[in-house]
Tab-separated table of C-alpha atoms in Angstrom:
chain	number	residue	atom	x	y	z
A	5	MET	CA	-122.785	-37.142	-88.023
A	6	PRO	CA	-126.208	-38.478	-89.235
A	7	GLN	CA	-126.006	-40.562	-92.376
A	8	THR	CA	-127.990	-39.219	-95.040
A	9	ARG	CA	-129.801	-41.381	-97.986
A	10	THR	CA	-127.228	-40.536	-100.716
A	11	GLN	CA	-124.113	-41.698	-98.501
A	12	PRO	CA	-124.406	-45.407	-99.188
A	13	ALA	CA	-125.091	-44.736	-102.986
A	14	LEU	CA	-122.087	-42.566	-103.129
A	15	ALA	CA	-119.903	-45.428	-101.170
A	16	LYS	CA	-121.193	-48.013	-103.856
A	17	SER	CA	-120.304	-45.664	-106.684
A	18	LEU	CA	-116.694	-45.023	-105.349
A	19	ALA	CA	-116.343	-48.783	-104.925
A	20	ASN	CA	-117.518	-49.464	-108.271
A	21	ASP	CA	-115.293	-46.907	-109.734
A	22	LEU	CA	-112.200	-48.286	-107.692
A	23	ILE	CA	-112.914	-51.873	-109.104
A	24	ALA	CA	-113.462	-50.656	-112.640
A	25	ASN	CA	-110.072	-49.162	-112.794
A	26	MET	CA	-108.107	-51.147	-110.688
A	27	ALA	CA	-104.858	-52.776	-112.046
A	28	ASP	CA	-106.012	-56.262	-111.079
A	29	VAL	CA	-108.406	-58.531	-113.402
A	30	VAL	CA	-111.954	-58.592	-112.222
A	31	MET	CA	-114.447	-60.647	-113.793
A	32	VAL	CA	-117.761	-62.249	-112.982
A	33	VAL	CA	-119.340	-65.182	-114.844
A	34	THR	CA	-122.856	-66.893	-114.286
A	35	TYR	CA	-123.245	-70.432	-113.306
A	36	PRO	CA	-123.678	-72.977	-114.461
A	37	GLY	CA	-123.751	-70.870	-117.880
A	38	PHE	CA	-120.340	-69.407	-117.577
A	39	GLU	CA	-121.506	-66.469	-119.399
A	40	LEU	CA	-119.236	-63.308	-118.887
A	41	ILE	CA	-121.404	-60.642	-117.035
A	42	TYR	CA	-118.831	-58.233	-115.854
A	43	ALA	CA	-114.984	-57.409	-116.665
A	44	ASN	CA	-113.186	-54.170	-115.403
A	45	ALA	CA	-110.943	-52.400	-117.826
A	46	ALA	CA	-108.050	-54.527	-117.037
A	47	GLY	CA	-109.930	-57.626	-117.386
A	48	HIS	CA	-111.376	-56.616	-120.693
A	49	GLU	CA	-108.012	-55.884	-121.939
A	50	GLN	CA	-106.610	-59.185	-121.076
A	51	LEU	CA	-109.472	-61.130	-122.545
A	52	ALA	CA	-109.568	-59.333	-126.019
A	53	PHE	CA	-105.790	-59.794	-126.131
A	54	ILE	CA	-106.018	-63.585	-125.322
A	55	LEU	CA	-109.185	-64.164	-127.334
A	56	GLY	CA	-108.306	-61.736	-130.159
A	57	ARG	CA	-111.547	-60.060	-130.196
A	58	SER	CA	-113.046	-56.664	-128.479
A	59	ASP	CA	-116.851	-57.780	-128.447
A	60	LEU	CA	-117.078	-59.804	-125.232
A	61	ALA	CA	-120.918	-59.566	-124.891
A	62	GLY	CA	-122.625	-62.988	-124.087
A	63	LEU	CA	-119.051	-64.443	-124.018
A	64	ASN	CA	-118.977	-68.091	-122.495
A	65	LEU	CA	-115.715	-67.902	-120.722
A	66	ARG	CA	-115.516	-71.701	-120.319
A	67	SER	CA	-116.119	-72.307	-124.226
A	68	ALA	CA	-113.657	-69.691	-125.322
A	69	LEU	CA	-110.575	-71.032	-123.261
A	70	ASP	CA	-108.164	-72.468	-125.273
A	71	LYS	CA	-107.989	-76.398	-125.147
A	72	SER	CA	-104.359	-76.361	-123.715
A	73	VAL	CA	-105.725	-74.624	-120.619
A	74	ILE	CA	-109.344	-75.697	-120.324
A	75	ASP	CA	-108.384	-78.970	-118.093
A	76	ARG	CA	-106.563	-76.633	-115.513
A	77	TRP	CA	-109.724	-73.982	-115.466
A	78	ASN	CA	-112.198	-76.723	-115.114
A	79	GLU	CA	-109.947	-77.958	-112.006
A	80	TYR	CA	-110.231	-74.137	-110.756
A	81	PHE	CA	-113.695	-74.112	-111.225
A	82	ASP	CA	-114.483	-77.577	-109.606
A	83	ARG	CA	-112.565	-76.573	-106.398
A	84	THR	CA	-114.288	-73.120	-106.170
A	85	LEU	CA	-117.649	-75.117	-106.414
A	86	ALA	CA	-116.650	-77.409	-103.796
A	87	THR	CA	-114.849	-75.404	-101.176
A	88	GLY	CA	-116.139	-72.058	-101.902
A	89	SER	CA	-113.146	-70.509	-103.213
A	90	CYS	CA	-109.709	-71.373	-105.055
A	91	ASP	CA	-106.248	-69.367	-104.623
A	92	GLN	CA	-103.993	-70.629	-107.405
A	93	LEU	CA	-100.589	-69.652	-109.238
A	94	HIS	CA	-101.441	-69.888	-112.887
A	95	THR	CA	-98.920	-69.398	-116.040
A	96	GLY	CA	-100.784	-67.848	-118.594
A	97	VAL	CA	-100.523	-66.597	-122.459
A	98	LYS	CA	-96.523	-65.895	-123.084
A	99	GLY	CA	-95.430	-67.194	-119.678
A	100	ARG	CA	-96.661	-64.574	-117.660
A	101	SER	CA	-97.444	-65.651	-114.089
A	102	TRP	CA	-100.772	-64.599	-112.381
A	103	HIS	CA	-102.311	-65.236	-108.890
A	104	LEU	CA	-105.892	-66.356	-109.516
A	105	ARG	CA	-108.535	-65.978	-106.659
A	106	LEU	CA	-112.245	-67.660	-107.674
A	107	GLN	CA	-115.119	-67.621	-105.257
A	108	ARG	CA	-118.589	-68.672	-105.565
A	109	GLU	CA	-121.667	-66.542	-105.243
A	110	PRO	CA	-123.575	-66.858	-102.912
A	111	ARG	CA	-121.335	-68.546	-100.554
A	112	GLN	CA	-124.112	-70.598	-99.083
A	113	GLY	CA	-126.972	-72.391	-100.868
A	114	PRO	CA	-126.975	-72.709	-104.900
A	115	CYS	CA	-124.424	-71.282	-106.743
A	116	THR	CA	-125.472	-68.491	-109.375
A	117	ALA	CA	-122.084	-66.726	-109.979
A	118	ILE	CA	-118.344	-67.040	-109.749
A	119	THR	CA	-116.044	-64.070	-109.267
A	120	ILE	CA	-112.685	-64.076	-110.628
A	121	THR	CA	-109.768	-61.719	-109.626
A	122	ALA	CA	-106.332	-62.108	-111.123
A	123	THR	CA	-103.075	-60.459	-110.309
A	124	ASP	CA	-100.202	-60.147	-112.591
A	125	MET	CA	-97.057	-61.629	-110.685
A	126	THR	CA	-94.842	-61.617	-113.507
A	127	ALA	CA	-92.432	-58.906	-112.469
A	128	LEU	CA	-92.423	-60.314	-108.811
A	129	ALA	CA	-91.769	-63.938	-110.075
A	130	SER	CA	-88.952	-62.686	-112.313
A	131	VAL	CA	-87.429	-60.723	-109.199
A	132	ARG	CA	-88.072	-63.943	-107.041
A	133	ASP	CA	-86.147	-66.149	-109.561
A	134	GLN	CA	-83.287	-63.364	-109.839
A	135	LEU	CA	-83.098	-63.597	-105.792
A	136	GLN	CA	-83.016	-67.399	-106.182
A	137	ASN	CA	-80.272	-67.401	-108.404
A	138	SER	CA	-78.226	-64.802	-106.722
A	139	ASP	CA	-78.555	-66.865	-103.408
A	140	LEU	CA	-77.220	-69.998	-105.383
A	141	HIS	CA	-74.386	-67.940	-106.614
A	142	TYR	CA	-73.871	-66.483	-103.182
A	143	ARG	CA	-73.817	-69.880	-101.534
A	144	THR	CA	-71.455	-71.474	-103.908
A	145	LEU	CA	-69.224	-68.656	-103.601
A	146	PHE	CA	-69.403	-68.742	-99.980
A	147	GLU	CA	-68.656	-72.562	-99.825
A	148	THR	CA	-65.744	-72.442	-102.251
A	149	MET	CA	-63.739	-69.233	-102.068
A	150	SER	CA	-60.377	-69.484	-100.343
A	151	THR	CA	-61.005	-66.549	-98.167
A	152	GLY	CA	-62.317	-67.558	-94.482
A	153	VAL	CA	-65.671	-66.012	-93.890
A	154	VAL	CA	-67.497	-65.904	-90.660
A	155	TYR	CA	-70.970	-64.428	-90.141
A	156	HIS	CA	-71.860	-62.946	-86.763
A	157	GLN	CA	-74.892	-61.466	-84.812
A	158	ALA	CA	-74.737	-58.305	-83.980
A	159	ASP	CA	-73.444	-59.048	-80.518
A	160	GLY	CA	-70.576	-60.957	-81.987
A	161	ARG	CA	-71.750	-64.652	-81.614
A	162	VAL	CA	-71.064	-66.829	-84.681
A	163	ILE	CA	-73.728	-68.041	-86.863
A	164	ARG	CA	-72.371	-69.221	-90.020
A	165	VAL	CA	-68.680	-70.324	-91.288
A	166	ASN	CA	-67.610	-71.301	-94.586
A	167	PRO	CA	-65.198	-74.500	-95.399
A	168	ALA	CA	-62.215	-71.978	-95.743
A	169	ALA	CA	-62.778	-70.439	-92.506
A	170	GLU	CA	-63.010	-73.910	-90.847
A	171	ALA	CA	-59.931	-74.942	-92.555
A	172	ILE	CA	-57.776	-72.066	-91.231
A	173	LEU	CA	-59.441	-72.011	-87.591
A	174	GLY	CA	-59.260	-75.794	-87.208
A	175	TYR	CA	-62.620	-76.139	-86.025
A	176	LYS	CA	-65.891	-77.237	-87.848
A	177	GLU	CA	-69.004	-74.899	-88.043
A	178	ALA	CA	-71.268	-76.998	-85.585
A	179	ASP	CA	-68.379	-76.360	-83.045
A	180	MET	CA	-68.206	-72.818	-83.653
A	181	ILE	CA	-71.814	-71.961	-83.674
A	182	GLY	CA	-72.655	-69.483	-80.839
A	183	TRP	CA	-68.833	-68.522	-80.126
A	184	SER	CA	-68.246	-65.190	-79.271
A	185	PRO	CA	-64.711	-63.093	-79.285
A	186	LEU	CA	-65.348	-62.558	-75.687
A	187	ARG	CA	-64.752	-66.336	-74.920
A	188	SER	CA	-61.462	-67.982	-74.367
A	189	LYS	CA	-61.526	-69.953	-77.910
A	190	TRP	CA	-61.074	-66.702	-79.576
A	191	ASP	CA	-57.923	-65.597	-77.388
A	192	VAL	CA	-55.816	-63.610	-79.820
A	193	ILE	CA	-52.370	-61.649	-79.644
A	194	ARG	CA	-51.103	-58.783	-81.515
A	195	GLU	CA	-48.003	-58.899	-83.423
A	196	ASP	CA	-45.927	-57.842	-80.168
A	197	GLY	CA	-47.171	-60.650	-78.180
A	198	SER	CA	-49.711	-58.449	-75.883
A	199	VAL	CA	-53.100	-60.022	-75.737
A	200	PHE	CA	-56.403	-58.444	-77.121
A	201	ALA	CA	-58.674	-57.850	-73.861
A	202	GLY	CA	-62.218	-59.074	-75.129
A	203	ALA	CA	-63.647	-55.644	-75.806
A	204	GLU	CA	-60.314	-54.756	-77.741
A	205	HIS	CA	-61.082	-57.615	-80.425
A	206	PRO	CA	-61.444	-56.261	-84.038
A	207	ILE	CA	-64.730	-57.966	-84.163
A	208	MET	CA	-65.893	-56.514	-80.849
A	209	GLU	CA	-64.644	-53.114	-82.014
A	210	VAL	CA	-67.464	-53.430	-84.949
A	211	VAL	CA	-69.907	-54.597	-82.403
A	212	ARG	CA	-69.305	-51.432	-80.305
A	213	THR	CA	-68.654	-48.727	-82.985
A	214	GLY	CA	-70.632	-49.952	-86.028
A	215	ILE	CA	-67.632	-49.064	-88.127
A	216	GLY	CA	-65.633	-51.504	-90.135
A	217	VAL	CA	-62.086	-52.411	-89.645
A	218	ASP	CA	-59.224	-53.580	-92.289
A	219	ASN	CA	-56.218	-55.643	-92.344
A	220	GLN	CA	-56.177	-56.461	-88.667
A	221	LEU	CA	-53.206	-58.735	-88.181
A	222	LEU	CA	-54.246	-61.595	-85.286
A	223	GLY	CA	-52.371	-64.304	-83.925
A	224	ILE	CA	-54.980	-66.953	-83.211
A	225	PRO	CA	-54.665	-70.372	-81.149
A	226	HIS	CA	-55.087	-73.467	-83.104
A	227	PRO	CA	-56.214	-77.080	-81.901
A	228	ASP	CA	-52.930	-78.449	-83.139
A	229	GLY	CA	-50.947	-76.347	-80.411
A	230	ARG	CA	-49.229	-74.151	-83.278
A	231	ARG	CA	-50.218	-70.515	-83.486
A	232	ARG	CA	-51.778	-69.114	-86.626
A	233	TRP	CA	-51.557	-65.514	-88.081
A	234	ILE	CA	-54.395	-64.131	-90.124
A	235	ARG	CA	-55.257	-60.783	-91.590
A	236	LEU	CA	-58.788	-59.731	-91.014
A	237	SER	CA	-61.300	-57.365	-92.072
A	238	GLY	CA	-64.901	-56.941	-90.524
A	239	ARG	CA	-68.063	-55.129	-91.859
A	240	PRO	CA	-71.314	-54.460	-89.999
A	241	VAL	CA	-74.495	-55.119	-92.069
A	242	ARG	CA	-77.338	-52.909	-91.979
A	243	ARG	CA	-80.482	-53.340	-94.257
A	244	THR	CA	-80.223	-49.647	-95.317
A	245	ALA	CA	-77.664	-46.815	-93.996
A	246	GLY	CA	-78.709	-45.450	-90.679
A	247	ASP	CA	-80.244	-48.665	-89.702
A	248	ALA	CA	-79.172	-50.602	-86.602
A	249	VAL	CA	-76.494	-53.368	-87.466
A	250	GLU	CA	-78.333	-56.812	-87.830
A	251	ASN	CA	-74.960	-58.768	-88.460
A	252	LEU	CA	-71.185	-58.869	-89.069
A	253	VAL	CA	-69.384	-60.401	-91.622
A	254	VAL	CA	-65.661	-61.115	-90.900
A	255	CYS	CA	-63.293	-62.079	-93.943
A	256	PHE	CA	-59.567	-63.190	-93.237
A	257	GLN	CA	-56.757	-65.017	-94.606
A	258	ASP	CA	-54.065	-67.316	-93.553
A	259	VAL	CA	-50.755	-65.645	-93.554
A	260	THR	CA	-48.958	-67.651	-90.922
A	261	GLU	CA	-46.029	-68.574	-93.488
A	262	GLN	CA	-45.440	-64.876	-94.246
A	263	GLN	CA	-45.441	-63.975	-90.969
A	264	GLU	CA	-43.171	-66.625	-89.766
A	265	LEU	CA	-40.919	-65.545	-92.730
A	266	ARG	CA	-41.203	-62.030	-91.712
A	267	GLN	CA	-40.133	-62.793	-87.926
A	268	GLN	CA	-37.230	-64.805	-89.241
A	269	THR	CA	-36.071	-61.747	-91.240
A	270	ILE	CA	-36.583	-59.282	-88.463
A	271	ALA	CA	-34.564	-61.612	-86.038
A	272	GLN	CA	-31.855	-61.708	-88.624
A	273	MET	CA	-31.706	-57.811	-89.031
A	274	ARG	CA	-31.582	-57.629	-85.334
A	275	GLN	CA	-28.617	-59.823	-85.409
A	276	LEU	CA	-26.903	-57.926	-88.214
A	277	ASP	CA	-27.638	-54.783	-86.315
A	278	ARG	CA	-26.095	-56.296	-83.067
A	279	ALA	CA	-23.162	-57.310	-85.172
A	280	LEU	CA	-22.811	-53.850	-86.454
A	281	GLU	CA	-23.236	-52.282	-83.104
A	282	GLN	CA	-20.608	-54.458	-81.607
A	283	THR	CA	-18.304	-53.776	-84.458
A	284	LEU	CA	-18.738	-50.052	-83.959
A	285	LEU	CA	-18.259	-50.011	-80.379
A	286	ALA	CA	-14.982	-52.062	-80.920
A	287	MET	CA	-13.633	-49.432	-83.433
A	288	ALA	CA	-14.573	-46.848	-80.710
A	289	GLU	CA	-12.537	-48.287	-77.972
A	290	MET	CA	-9.613	-48.673	-80.432
A	291	ILE	CA	-10.092	-44.769	-81.064
A	292	GLU	CA	-9.890	-44.030	-77.377
A	293	MET	CA	-7.129	-46.227	-76.733
A	294	ARG	CA	-4.965	-44.115	-79.055
A	295	ASP	CA	-6.159	-40.866	-77.636
A	296	PRO	CA	-6.454	-40.954	-73.815
A	297	TYR	CA	-7.509	-37.220	-73.748
A	298	THR	CA	-10.959	-38.284	-75.632
A	299	ALA	CA	-11.485	-41.515	-73.674
A	300	GLY	CA	-15.225	-41.952	-73.245
A	301	HIS	CA	-16.270	-38.936	-75.555
A	302	GLN	CA	-17.926	-41.006	-78.442
A	303	GLN	CA	-19.989	-42.649	-75.789
A	304	ASN	CA	-20.712	-39.656	-74.095
A	305	VAL	CA	-21.744	-37.994	-77.477
A	306	ALA	CA	-23.756	-41.067	-78.397
A	307	GLN	CA	-25.986	-40.832	-75.171
A	308	LEU	CA	-26.306	-37.195	-75.272
A	309	ALA	CA	-27.364	-37.047	-79.084
A	310	ASP	CA	-29.800	-40.014	-78.200
A	311	ARG	CA	-31.469	-37.708	-75.704
A	312	ILE	CA	-31.564	-34.855	-77.901
A	313	ALA	CA	-33.222	-36.952	-80.647
A	314	ARG	CA	-35.791	-38.664	-78.391
A	315	GLU	CA	-36.468	-35.052	-77.000
A	316	MET	CA	-37.419	-33.921	-80.569
A	317	GLY	CA	-39.582	-36.740	-81.094
A	318	LEU	CA	-37.787	-38.986	-83.609
A	319	GLY	CA	-38.863	-42.539	-84.253
A	320	GLU	CA	-36.552	-45.605	-82.674
A	321	ASP	CA	-34.916	-46.345	-85.892
A	322	ARG	CA	-33.436	-42.769	-86.293
A	323	CYS	CA	-32.371	-42.723	-82.915
A	324	ARG	CA	-30.376	-45.863	-83.142
A	325	MET	CA	-28.967	-44.528	-86.399
A	326	ILE	CA	-27.734	-41.372	-84.767
A	327	ARG	CA	-26.526	-43.285	-81.627
A	328	LEU	CA	-24.167	-45.774	-83.782
A	329	ALA	CA	-23.008	-42.743	-85.919
A	330	ALA	CA	-22.014	-41.085	-82.778
A	331	LEU	CA	-20.054	-43.938	-81.461
A	332	VAL	CA	-17.724	-43.828	-84.117
A	333	HIS	CA	-17.850	-40.104	-85.362
A	334	ASP	CA	-14.158	-39.744	-84.734
A	335	ILE	CA	-13.106	-43.120	-86.120
A	336	GLY	CA	-11.197	-41.267	-88.967
A	337	LYS	CA	-8.817	-39.753	-86.453
A	338	ASN	CA	-6.851	-43.065	-86.776
A	339	ALA	CA	-5.423	-41.589	-89.647
A	340	ILE	CA	-4.208	-38.473	-87.838
A	341	PRO	CA	-0.672	-38.190	-86.418
A	342	ILE	CA	-1.125	-38.925	-82.670
A	343	ASP	CA	1.105	-35.730	-81.845
A	344	LEU	CA	-1.514	-33.317	-83.794
A	345	LEU	CA	-4.191	-34.961	-81.703
A	346	VAL	CA	-2.604	-34.579	-78.257
A	347	LYS	CA	-0.723	-31.048	-79.070
A	348	PRO	CA	-1.023	-28.896	-75.892
A	349	THR	CA	-1.028	-25.674	-78.042
A	350	GLY	CA	-3.391	-24.484	-80.892
A	351	LEU	CA	-3.068	-26.001	-84.269
A	352	SER	CA	-1.819	-24.102	-87.251
A	353	PRO	CA	-3.656	-23.623	-90.316
A	354	LEU	CA	-2.080	-26.665	-92.163
A	355	GLU	CA	-2.405	-28.733	-89.069
A	356	PHE	CA	-6.035	-27.981	-88.619
A	357	ASP	CA	-6.536	-28.815	-92.415
A	358	MET	CA	-4.730	-32.231	-91.786
A	359	VAL	CA	-6.957	-32.753	-88.769
A	360	LYS	CA	-10.164	-32.075	-90.691
A	361	GLN	CA	-9.117	-35.047	-93.001
A	362	HIS	CA	-10.428	-37.429	-90.106
A	363	VAL	CA	-14.015	-37.094	-91.582
A	364	GLU	CA	-13.426	-38.246	-94.996
A	365	ALA	CA	-10.999	-40.984	-93.494
A	366	GLY	CA	-13.884	-42.041	-91.528
A	367	TYR	CA	-16.229	-41.922	-94.106
A	368	HIS	CA	-14.115	-44.061	-96.297
A	369	VAL	CA	-13.976	-46.907	-93.855
A	370	LEU	CA	-17.783	-46.904	-92.870
A	371	SER	CA	-18.967	-46.581	-96.402
A	372	ARG	CA	-17.545	-49.786	-97.235
A	373	ILE	CA	-20.092	-51.426	-94.483
A	374	GLU	CA	-23.133	-51.860	-96.778
A	375	PHE	CA	-25.861	-51.866	-94.118
A	376	ALA	CA	-23.865	-48.987	-92.131
A	377	GLN	CA	-24.464	-46.285	-94.788
A	378	PRO	CA	-26.948	-44.315	-92.978
A	379	VAL	CA	-24.301	-44.249	-89.991
A	380	ALA	CA	-21.505	-43.230	-92.455
A	381	ASP	CA	-23.519	-40.379	-94.155
A	382	ILE	CA	-24.454	-38.839	-90.432
A	383	MET	CA	-20.620	-39.047	-89.298
A	384	ARG	CA	-19.580	-37.539	-92.664
A	385	GLN	CA	-21.790	-34.272	-92.157
A	386	HIS	CA	-21.348	-33.812	-88.224
A	387	HIS	CA	-18.674	-30.960	-88.843
A	388	GLU	CA	-21.053	-29.185	-91.548
A	389	ARG	CA	-22.578	-25.753	-90.330
A	390	LEU	CA	-25.886	-24.388	-90.963
A	391	ASP	CA	-24.468	-21.219	-92.649
A	392	GLY	CA	-22.089	-23.441	-95.010
A	393	SER	CA	-18.880	-22.470	-93.150
A	394	GLY	CA	-18.467	-26.243	-92.102
A	395	TYR	CA	-16.351	-28.988	-93.613
A	396	PRO	CA	-15.589	-31.117	-95.570
A	397	HIS	CA	-18.168	-30.131	-98.291
A	398	GLY	CA	-19.195	-26.858	-96.979
A	399	LEU	CA	-23.041	-28.031	-97.023
A	400	ALA	CA	-25.761	-25.583	-95.863
A	401	GLY	CA	-29.381	-25.691	-94.077
A	402	ASP	CA	-31.492	-28.667	-95.192
A	403	GLN	CA	-28.445	-30.076	-97.147
A	404	ILE	CA	-27.465	-31.211	-93.706
A	405	LEU	CA	-29.246	-34.328	-92.302
A	406	LEU	CA	-31.272	-33.700	-89.308
A	407	GLU	CA	-29.336	-36.520	-87.480
A	408	ALA	CA	-25.929	-34.679	-88.644
A	409	ARG	CA	-27.105	-31.533	-86.978
A	410	ILE	CA	-28.028	-33.260	-83.612
A	411	LEU	CA	-24.541	-35.086	-83.544
A	412	ALA	CA	-22.919	-31.775	-84.113
A	413	VAL	CA	-24.322	-30.043	-81.236
A	414	ALA	CA	-23.959	-33.280	-78.955
A	415	ASP	CA	-20.236	-33.266	-80.222
A	416	THR	CA	-19.671	-29.753	-79.465
A	417	VAL	CA	-21.249	-29.913	-76.011
A	418	ASP	CA	-19.201	-32.837	-74.809
A	419	ALA	CA	-15.889	-31.175	-76.093
A	420	MET	CA	-16.424	-28.090	-74.361
A	421	VAL	CA	-17.259	-29.383	-70.994
A	422	ASN	CA	-14.341	-31.730	-70.935
A	423	HIS	CA	-10.797	-30.986	-70.620
A	424	ARG	CA	-8.740	-30.857	-73.623
A	425	PRO	CA	-4.716	-30.683	-74.116
A	426	TYR	CA	-4.946	-27.075	-75.475
A	427	ARG	CA	-7.788	-25.729	-73.058
A	428	ALA	CA	-9.342	-26.163	-69.789
A	429	ALA	CA	-12.828	-27.403	-69.570
A	430	ARG	CA	-15.807	-24.884	-69.603
A	431	GLY	CA	-18.990	-25.194	-67.561
A	432	MET	CA	-22.558	-26.080	-68.990
A	433	PRO	CA	-23.842	-22.424	-68.625
A	434	ALA	CA	-21.048	-21.261	-70.726
A	435	THR	CA	-21.260	-24.248	-73.326
A	436	LEU	CA	-25.263	-23.338	-73.527
A	437	ALA	CA	-24.511	-19.730	-74.142
A	438	LEU	CA	-22.428	-20.305	-76.919
A	439	LEU	CA	-24.521	-22.670	-78.469
A	440	GLU	CA	-27.593	-20.306	-78.381
A	441	GLN	CA	-25.283	-17.500	-79.692
A	442	SER	CA	-24.570	-19.680	-82.660
A	443	ALA	CA	-27.904	-21.087	-83.211
A	444	GLY	CA	-29.086	-20.251	-86.550
A	445	ALA	CA	-25.666	-19.810	-88.019
A	446	HIS	CA	-23.836	-22.626	-86.834
A	447	TYR	CA	-26.354	-25.040	-84.969
A	448	ASP	CA	-29.850	-25.653	-85.808
A	449	PRO	CA	-32.080	-23.737	-83.348
A	450	ASP	CA	-34.383	-26.622	-82.914
A	451	VAL	CA	-31.628	-29.106	-81.760
A	452	VAL	CA	-30.343	-26.472	-79.564
A	453	ALA	CA	-33.598	-25.518	-77.877
A	454	ALA	CA	-34.117	-29.655	-77.657
A	455	PHE	CA	-30.810	-30.003	-75.961
A	456	LYS	CA	-31.591	-26.928	-73.562
A	457	ARG	CA	-34.741	-28.726	-72.567
A	458	THR	CA	-32.676	-31.914	-71.564
A	459	VAL	CA	-30.427	-29.899	-69.601
A	460	GLN	CA	-33.320	-28.367	-67.737
A	461	ALA	CA	-35.048	-31.589	-67.307
A	462	GLY	CA	-31.859	-32.827	-65.488
């Protein structure tokens, strides 16, 4: 597009308007007289505020300056005349911070004027001071906190380590710079003793997913040869949400003493559990020695109840309680006359009432063993029925523990498929048919269905 004669004038007018209304101070003084010949609106406002006058016509800027600052301004002017320009941070009235730029005009030859521009940096300086103070506080916290802190690059390599982390890990920061969880120095294990493969390390999980992790228990090697246990949390560091991960920050605490105490407690509990199991096995053998017709019955029931419980998805602890309860579910029969237990004909109502007392007798024995209480409760309820027709308390529905409902089915199955003095053994098809017929009334339908699946699975 061809340039018209009015375009340069228009551009010059726009530039003048821009300078006149910009937030920065712009002034021009003559040289050597230092007479103010131009000040934009911001410059006029600042001079009027500093000098306490609004009429600035013919002002000699150098003479008007306060004696407290004249030496500094003379230095700025001298440097400008000598080098052509001067950039300077300046503290003005009421402590305001300014970035000054002075420039001589023209650049070459005798100087006839000096332009002065000033940008108010007070807010920026305040932010800078706050950042410096914040950084000081952060560094103090980083260096004195008892929690171990390690900064990693986005690829997992170490870049910063605080003193607490040095003490926990047993290495100095200088030794750890550049280390990665993928290296053998960071070979760690889980609580169960399995080793974290490199990419499975919690720190590498944060690297891979960009998602933080919390409360991870790790067993780490230590230079003294003793394994340390730490609880670790890690977070990705981004400038803003959605940005790429720039760093990782990992915090951890030494929980070695707590973990060792916990492992000792677990070992002691396992020892007590083994003692309980051996005691109950001894009781079961004693019962079976007294009643040869039920030899092996309690152990058969224990195995079957365990299979049903696992088929129903119960956890290891509940399966174990069911197994132990099954091992001694007939312990109370020691209190029943042997002639009733081996009687080849049916029992009279009075005799049956006597046999039913074996449940409370067994509960009385087991409930005196404090840590066997869950076993006692399960054993006590294994003759209860869903419709309330069972004994000893006529419990119904969900009043009966699920473990007891499982034991009830297992006990019934083993009793029916094996010979008894008063009847011949029944086959598995007849036993399963009876259970399905009684499901919902006497037996839990879910338990019966689980037992059926174990039969079908072989």
